[in-house]
mmCIF file of C-alpha atoms in Angstrom:
data_model
loop_
_atom_site.group_PDB
_atom_site.id
_atom_site.type_symbol
_atom_site.label_atom_id
_atom_site.label_comp_id
_atom_site.label_asym_id
_atom_site.label_seq_id
_atom_site.Cartn_x
_atom_site.Cartn_y
_atom_site.Cartn_z
ATOM 1 C CA UNK V 1 0.029 -0.130 -0.056
ATOM 2 C CA UNK V 2 1.217 3.570 -0.804
ATOM 3 C CA UNK V 3 1.668 5.597 2.266
ATOM 4 C CA UNK V 4 1.620 9.367 2.245
ATOM 5 C CA UNK V 5 3.771 10.297 4.952
ATOM 6 C CA UNK V 6 3.534 13.981 4.764
ATOM 7 C CA UNK V 7 -0.317 13.629 4.969
ATOM 8 C CA UNK V 8 -0.026 11.257 7.996
ATOM 9 C CA UNK V 9 2.497 13.485 9.868
ATOM 10 C CA UNK V 10 0.031 16.442 9.491
ATOM 11 C CA UNK V 11 -2.935 14.416 10.620
ATOM 12 C CA UNK V 12 -1.218 13.081 13.459
ATOM 13 C CA UNK V 13 0.054 16.332 14.617
ATOM 14 C CA UNK V 14 -3.383 17.758 14.332
ATOM 15 C CA UNK V 15 -4.803 15.025 16.485
ATOM 16 C CA UNK V 16 -2.124 15.563 19.236
ATOM 17 C CA UNK V 17 -3.024 19.268 19.408
ATOM 18 C CA UNK V 18 -6.919 18.303 19.505
ATOM 19 C CA UNK V 19 -6.255 15.707 22.328
ATOM 20 C CA UNK V 20 -4.242 18.081 24.379
ATOM 21 C CA UNK V 21 -6.743 20.908 24.101
ATOM 22 C CA UNK V 22 -9.458 18.485 25.403
ATOM 23 C CA UNK V 23 -7.646 16.460 27.769
ATOM 24 C CA UNK V 24 -4.765 18.657 29.115
ATOM 25 C CA UNK V 25 -4.913 22.184 28.060
ATOM 26 C CA UNK V 26 -1.268 23.841 28.555
ATOM 27 C CA UNK V 27 0.035 20.348 30.008
ATOM 28 C CA UNK V 28 3.303 19.149 28.889
ATOM 29 C CA UNK V 29 4.062 16.060 26.941
ATOM 30 C CA UNK V 30 6.194 13.547 28.912
ATOM 31 C CA UNK V 31 7.956 11.008 26.898
ATOM 32 C CA UNK V 32 10.501 8.175 27.783
ATOM 33 C CA UNK V 33 13.389 8.438 25.330
ATOM 34 C CA UNK V 34 15.099 5.200 24.646
ATOM 35 C CA UNK V 35 17.003 6.432 21.447
ATOM 36 C CA UNK V 36 15.177 4.323 19.014
ATOM 37 C CA UNK V 37 12.708 5.204 16.264
ATOM 38 C CA UNK V 38 9.564 4.987 18.144
ATOM 39 C CA UNK V 39 10.267 7.356 20.916
ATOM 40 C CA UNK V 40 12.038 9.620 18.640
ATOM 41 C CA UNK V 41 9.129 10.050 16.376
ATOM 42 C CA UNK V 42 6.833 10.260 19.104
ATOM 43 C CA UNK V 43 9.064 13.130 20.613
ATOM 44 C CA UNK V 44 9.421 14.811 17.256
ATOM 45 C CA UNK V 45 5.683 14.718 16.528
ATOM 46 C CA UNK V 46 4.792 16.354 20.149
ATOM 47 C CA UNK V 47 7.343 18.914 19.304
ATOM 48 C CA UNK V 48 5.617 19.852 16.121
ATOM 49 C CA UNK V 49 2.185 19.837 17.816
ATOM 50 C CA UNK V 50 3.010 21.494 21.104
ATOM 51 C CA UNK V 51 6.149 23.416 20.572
ATOM 52 C CA UNK V 52 9.620 22.012 22.178
ATOM 53 C CA UNK V 53 8.897 24.057 25.513
ATOM 54 C CA UNK V 54 5.985 21.557 26.404
ATOM 55 C CA UNK V 55 7.792 18.382 25.430
ATOM 56 C CA UNK V 56 9.826 16.715 28.302
ATOM 57 C CA UNK V 57 12.054 13.764 27.511
ATOM 58 C CA UNK V 58 13.142 11.077 30.208
ATOM 59 C CA UNK V 59 16.078 8.878 29.878
ATOM 60 C CA UNK V 60 16.087 5.873 32.004
ATOM 61 C CA UNK V 61 18.816 3.619 31.827
ATOM 62 C CA UNK V 62 19.165 0.501 34.070
ATOM 63 C CA UNK V 63 22.598 1.028 35.005
ATOM 64 C CA UNK V 64 24.879 1.374 31.939
ATOM 65 C CA UNK V 65 23.126 1.748 28.580
ATOM 66 C CA UNK V 66 25.430 1.380 25.657
ATOM 67 C CA UNK V 67 23.302 3.294 23.350
ATOM 68 C CA UNK V 68 22.461 6.143 25.505
ATOM 69 C CA UNK V 69 24.190 8.545 23.111
ATOM 70 C CA UNK V 70 21.312 8.109 20.717
ATOM 71 C CA UNK V 71 18.938 9.358 23.399
ATOM 72 C CA UNK V 72 21.083 12.424 23.962
ATOM 73 C CA UNK V 73 21.288 13.027 20.277
ATOM 74 C CA UNK V 74 17.494 13.051 20.027
ATOM 75 C CA UNK V 75 17.019 15.633 22.819
ATOM 76 C CA UNK V 76 19.721 17.805 21.516
ATOM 77 C CA UNK V 77 18.374 17.783 18.052
ATOM 78 C CA UNK V 78 14.797 18.648 19.300
ATOM 79 C CA UNK V 79 16.037 21.089 21.913
ATOM 80 C CA UNK V 80 13.773 19.688 24.554
ATOM 81 C CA UNK V 81 14.065 19.653 28.219
ATOM 82 C CA UNK V 82 15.148 16.145 29.354
ATOM 83 C CA UNK V 83 16.277 14.315 32.599
ATOM 84 C CA UNK V 84 18.308 11.341 33.031
ATOM 85 C CA UNK V 85 16.808 9.001 35.818
ATOM 86 C CA UNK V 86 18.651 5.678 36.359
ATOM 87 C CA UNK V 87 16.314 3.101 37.569
ATOM 88 C CA UNK V 88 19.055 0.867 38.517
ATOM 89 C CA UNK V 89 18.677 1.101 42.358
ATOM 90 C CA UNK V 90 14.917 0.588 42.293
ATOM 91 C CA UNK V 91 15.413 -2.657 40.001
ATOM 92 C CA UNK V 92 17.980 -3.813 42.218
ATOM 93 C CA UNK V 93 16.007 -3.065 45.405
ATOM 94 C CA UNK V 94 12.720 -4.820 43.983
ATOM 95 C CA UNK V 95 14.880 -7.879 42.798
ATOM 96 C CA UNK V 96 16.776 -8.083 46.308
ATOM 97 C CA UNK V 97 13.447 -7.942 48.242
ATOM 98 C CA UNK V 98 11.959 -10.467 46.009
ATOM 99 C CA UNK V 99 14.905 -12.852 46.663
ATOM 100 C CA UNK V 100 14.816 -12.326 50.390
ATOM 101 C CA UNK V 101 11.194 -13.209 50.304
ATOM 102 C CA UNK V 102 12.052 -16.608 48.634
ATOM 103 C CA UNK V 103 10.945 -16.049 45.303
ATOM 104 C CA UNK V 104 12.670 -17.682 42.366
ATOM 105 C CA UNK V 105 13.050 -14.928 39.648
ATOM 106 C CA UNK V 106 12.392 -15.910 36.248
ATOM 107 C CA UNK V 107 14.179 -14.522 33.007
ATOM 108 C CA UNK V 108 10.988 -12.498 31.755
ATOM 109 C CA UNK V 109 10.629 -11.114 35.194
ATOM 110 C CA UNK V 110 14.031 -9.234 34.844
ATOM 111 C CA UNK V 111 13.094 -8.254 31.063
ATOM 112 C CA UNK V 112 9.642 -6.873 32.149
ATOM 113 C CA UNK V 113 10.264 -4.996 35.339
ATOM 114 C CA UNK V 114 12.454 -2.321 33.977
ATOM 115 C CA UNK V 115 9.669 -1.332 31.520
ATOM 116 C CA UNK V 116 7.184 -1.153 34.507
ATOM 117 C CA UNK V 117 9.528 0.984 36.613
ATOM 118 C CA UNK V 118 9.972 3.309 33.651
ATOM 119 C CA UNK V 119 6.438 3.854 33.188
ATOM 120 C CA UNK V 120 6.111 4.516 36.972
ATOM 121 C CA UNK V 121 9.038 7.028 36.516
ATOM 122 C CA UNK V 122 7.259 8.930 33.652
ATOM 123 C CA UNK V 123 4.037 9.356 35.686
ATOM 124 C CA UNK V 124 5.928 10.602 38.511
ATOM 125 C CA UNK V 125 7.876 13.033 36.368
ATOM 126 C CA UNK V 126 4.295 13.921 34.792
ATOM 127 C CA UNK V 127 2.753 14.572 37.893
ATOM 128 C CA UNK V 128 5.592 16.831 38.862
ATOM 129 C CA UNK V 129 5.629 18.797 35.747
ATOM 130 C CA UNK V 130 1.756 19.047 34.698
ATOM 131 C CA UNK V 131 2.214 16.323 32.315
ATOM 132 C CA UNK V 132 0.621 13.731 30.098
ATOM 133 C CA UNK V 133 2.602 10.500 29.420
ATOM 134 C CA UNK V 134 3.075 9.527 25.647
ATOM 135 C CA UNK V 135 2.619 5.972 24.567
ATOM 136 C CA UNK V 136 5.490 5.249 22.064
ATOM 137 C CA UNK V 137 4.226 1.839 20.617
ATOM 138 C CA UNK V 138 3.331 1.076 17.190
ATOM 139 C CA UNK V 139 0.897 -1.267 15.299
ATOM 140 C CA UNK V 140 3.471 -3.785 14.376
ATOM 141 C CA UNK V 141 4.762 -4.338 18.071
ATOM 142 C CA UNK V 142 1.302 -4.344 19.354
ATOM 143 C CA UNK V 143 0.083 -6.837 16.660
ATOM 144 C CA UNK V 144 2.166 -9.749 18.129
ATOM 145 C CA UNK V 145 2.361 -8.463 21.664
ATOM 146 C CA UNK V 146 5.759 -6.926 21.598
ATOM 147 C CA UNK V 147 5.360 -4.799 24.557
ATOM 148 C CA UNK V 148 5.085 -5.004 28.320
ATOM 149 C CA UNK V 149 1.538 -4.627 29.822
ATOM 150 C CA UNK V 150 1.782 -1.589 32.194
ATOM 151 C CA UNK V 151 5.006 -0.928 31.005
ATOM 152 C CA UNK V 152 5.712 0.371 27.576
ATOM 153 C CA UNK V 153 2.189 -0.348 26.492
ATOM 154 C CA UNK V 154 0.773 2.107 29.020
ATOM 155 C CA UNK V 155 0.356 5.963 28.764
ATOM 156 C CA UNK V 156 -2.276 8.536 28.532
ATOM 157 C CA UNK V 157 -2.446 8.639 24.684
ATOM 158 C CA UNK V 158 -1.031 6.878 21.861
ATOM 159 C CA UNK V 159 -0.389 8.939 18.803
ATOM 160 C CA UNK V 160 1.379 5.981 16.637
ATOM 161 C CA UNK V 161 -0.542 2.583 17.483
ATOM 162 C CA UNK V 162 -2.020 2.544 13.943
ATOM 163 C CA UNK V 163 1.134 3.117 12.064
ATOM 164 C CA UNK V 164 3.393 0.083 11.214
ATOM 165 C CA UNK V 165 7.098 0.266 11.704
ATOM 166 C CA UNK V 166 7.871 1.134 8.008
ATOM 167 C CA UNK V 167 5.274 3.986 8.233
ATOM 168 C CA UNK V 168 6.846 5.161 11.504
ATOM 169 C CA UNK V 169 10.119 5.422 9.854
ATOM 170 C CA UNK V 170 8.818 7.285 6.981
ATOM 171 C CA UNK V 171 7.201 9.863 9.499
ATOM 172 C CA UNK V 172 10.470 10.020 10.962
ATOM 173 C CA UNK V 173 12.095 10.918 7.549
ATOM 174 C CA UNK V 174 9.374 13.512 6.924
ATOM 175 C CA UNK V 175 10.023 15.234 10.369
ATOM 176 C CA UNK V 176 13.743 15.487 9.566
ATOM 177 C CA UNK V 177 15.096 13.419 12.526
ATOM 178 C CA UNK V 178 18.477 12.091 12.088
ATOM 179 C CA UNK V 179 18.813 8.895 9.803
ATOM 180 C CA UNK V 180 20.657 7.091 12.544
ATOM 181 C CA UNK V 181 17.594 7.306 14.853
ATOM 182 C CA UNK V 182 15.082 6.599 12.116
ATOM 183 C CA UNK V 183 16.536 3.519 10.971
ATOM 184 C CA UNK V 184 18.479 2.269 14.275
ATOM 185 C CA UNK V 185 18.045 -1.575 14.576
ATOM 186 C CA UNK V 186 15.226 -2.133 16.749
ATOM 187 C CA UNK V 187 16.056 -3.608 20.388
ATOM 188 C CA UNK V 188 14.305 -3.745 23.773
ATOM 189 C CA UNK V 189 17.387 -2.456 25.402
ATOM 190 C CA UNK V 190 16.966 -4.862 27.860
ATOM 191 C CA UNK V 191 17.722 -8.521 26.705
ATOM 192 C CA UNK V 192 20.841 -7.869 24.365
ATOM 193 C CA UNK V 193 18.636 -8.897 21.267
ATOM 194 C CA UNK V 194 17.192 -7.267 18.475
ATOM 195 C CA UNK V 195 13.477 -7.337 18.179
ATOM 196 C CA UNK V 196 13.691 -9.221 14.923
ATOM 197 C CA UNK V 197 15.875 -12.011 16.760
ATOM 198 C CA UNK V 198 13.341 -12.319 19.377
ATOM 199 C CA UNK V 199 10.397 -12.477 17.215
ATOM 200 C CA UNK V 200 11.829 -14.873 14.642
ATOM 201 C CA UNK V 201 10.654 -12.620 11.541
ATOM 202 C CA UNK V 202 11.257 -9.280 10.290
ATOM 203 C CA UNK V 203 9.299 -6.196 10.583
ATOM 204 C CA UNK V 204 9.366 -5.825 6.699
ATOM 205 C CA UNK V 205 7.369 -9.198 6.570
ATOM 206 C CA UNK V 206 5.140 -8.437 9.358
ATOM 207 C CA UNK V 207 4.357 -5.058 8.164
ATOM 208 C CA UNK V 208 3.393 -6.258 4.646
ATOM 209 C CA UNK V 209 1.228 -9.010 6.114
ATOM 210 C CA UNK V 210 -0.661 -6.470 8.420
ATOM 211 C CA UNK V 211 -1.317 -4.182 5.603
ATOM 212 C CA UNK V 212 -2.083 -6.770 2.648
ATOM 213 C CA UNK V 213 -2.757 -10.102 4.265
ATOM 214 C CA UNK V 214 -0.159 -11.410 2.008
ATOM 215 C CA UNK V 215 2.866 -13.721 3.142
ATOM 216 C CA UNK V 216 4.846 -16.290 1.837
ATOM 217 C CA UNK V 217 6.279 -18.265 4.679
ATOM 218 C CA UNK V 218 3.545 -20.299 5.968
ATOM 219 C CA UNK V 219 5.328 -21.087 9.232
ATOM 220 C CA UNK V 220 6.045 -17.335 9.798
ATOM 221 C CA UNK V 221 2.329 -16.731 9.110
ATOM 222 C CA UNK V 222 1.274 -19.439 11.542
ATOM 223 C CA UNK V 223 3.648 -17.798 14.317
ATOM 224 C CA UNK V 224 2.678 -14.234 13.660
ATOM 225 C CA UNK V 225 -1.253 -15.395 13.874
ATOM 226 C CA UNK V 226 -0.546 -17.336 16.974
ATOM 227 C CA UNK V 227 1.107 -14.267 18.707
ATOM 228 C CA UNK V 228 -1.529 -12.040 17.587
ATOM 229 C CA UNK V 229 -4.329 -14.150 18.980
ATOM 230 C CA UNK V 230 -2.609 -14.846 22.432
ATOM 231 C CA UNK V 231 -1.606 -11.223 22.831
ATOM 232 C CA UNK V 232 -5.088 -9.560 22.013
ATOM 233 C CA UNK V 233 -5.713 -9.278 25.595
ATOM 234 C CA UNK V 234 -3.126 -6.663 25.798
ATOM 235 C CA UNK V 235 -4.918 -4.136 23.634
ATOM 236 C CA UNK V 236 -8.158 -4.461 25.694
ATOM 237 C CA UNK V 237 -9.115 -2.638 28.790
ATOM 238 C CA UNK V 238 -8.924 -5.039 31.870
ATOM 239 C CA UNK V 239 -11.550 -7.859 31.698
ATOM 240 C CA UNK V 240 -14.111 -7.312 33.949
ATOM 241 C CA UNK V 241 -16.960 -9.534 35.695
ATOM 242 C CA UNK V 242 -20.288 -8.156 35.103
ATOM 243 C CA UNK V 243 -22.824 -9.355 37.822
ATOM 244 C CA UNK V 244 -26.331 -9.450 36.768
ATOM 245 C CA UNK V 245 -27.903 -10.935 40.030
#
């Protein structure tokens, strides 16, 4: 499908402006800055919509972060206010208390705890700076559940959840972001693997399948369909029991 990045960018900027007018007049946009394309594009869209003085970037390494220079590059490029808040002591403290309680800590726990700590940090910064937290997920990641519930999947508003990875890159280029940020290899910044290594297929294949329904590798199709079905609960509000007694 043809994608008009200019039109999509303009429409998204207008939607962000309208959302803030209704849900937070005068409020700031608070965004976790990872140095990847999604947080970079989300921040740039908010700068276009609200002006750089109303956008706050929060860098949240868990100890040492090898690519944190990309995060600094983005905030310098956009000229936005930013804070570095290292979550290592919070992470280490919770892990230590869990171990003290006799809990055997699994690999996924160590991977998913940092995103949840980061989201708590963003809301803390937001409450201290009259802010609204911006979700930075995209459609491709959401489609296969590649996000942490109540971590990076949370937020007050989500400007990019209906754009695929390729479309996000096109918007980033349209916004004039540095190429190194737009085309940086996607990683979760936690496990040491790329997104595509963990998923077992490329975003190019996933994006094409999402938009056209076409895919050549039937094993990959089955895997994508299975992940999509298994993770649909992440895209819903919490399931609730409705008592009709």
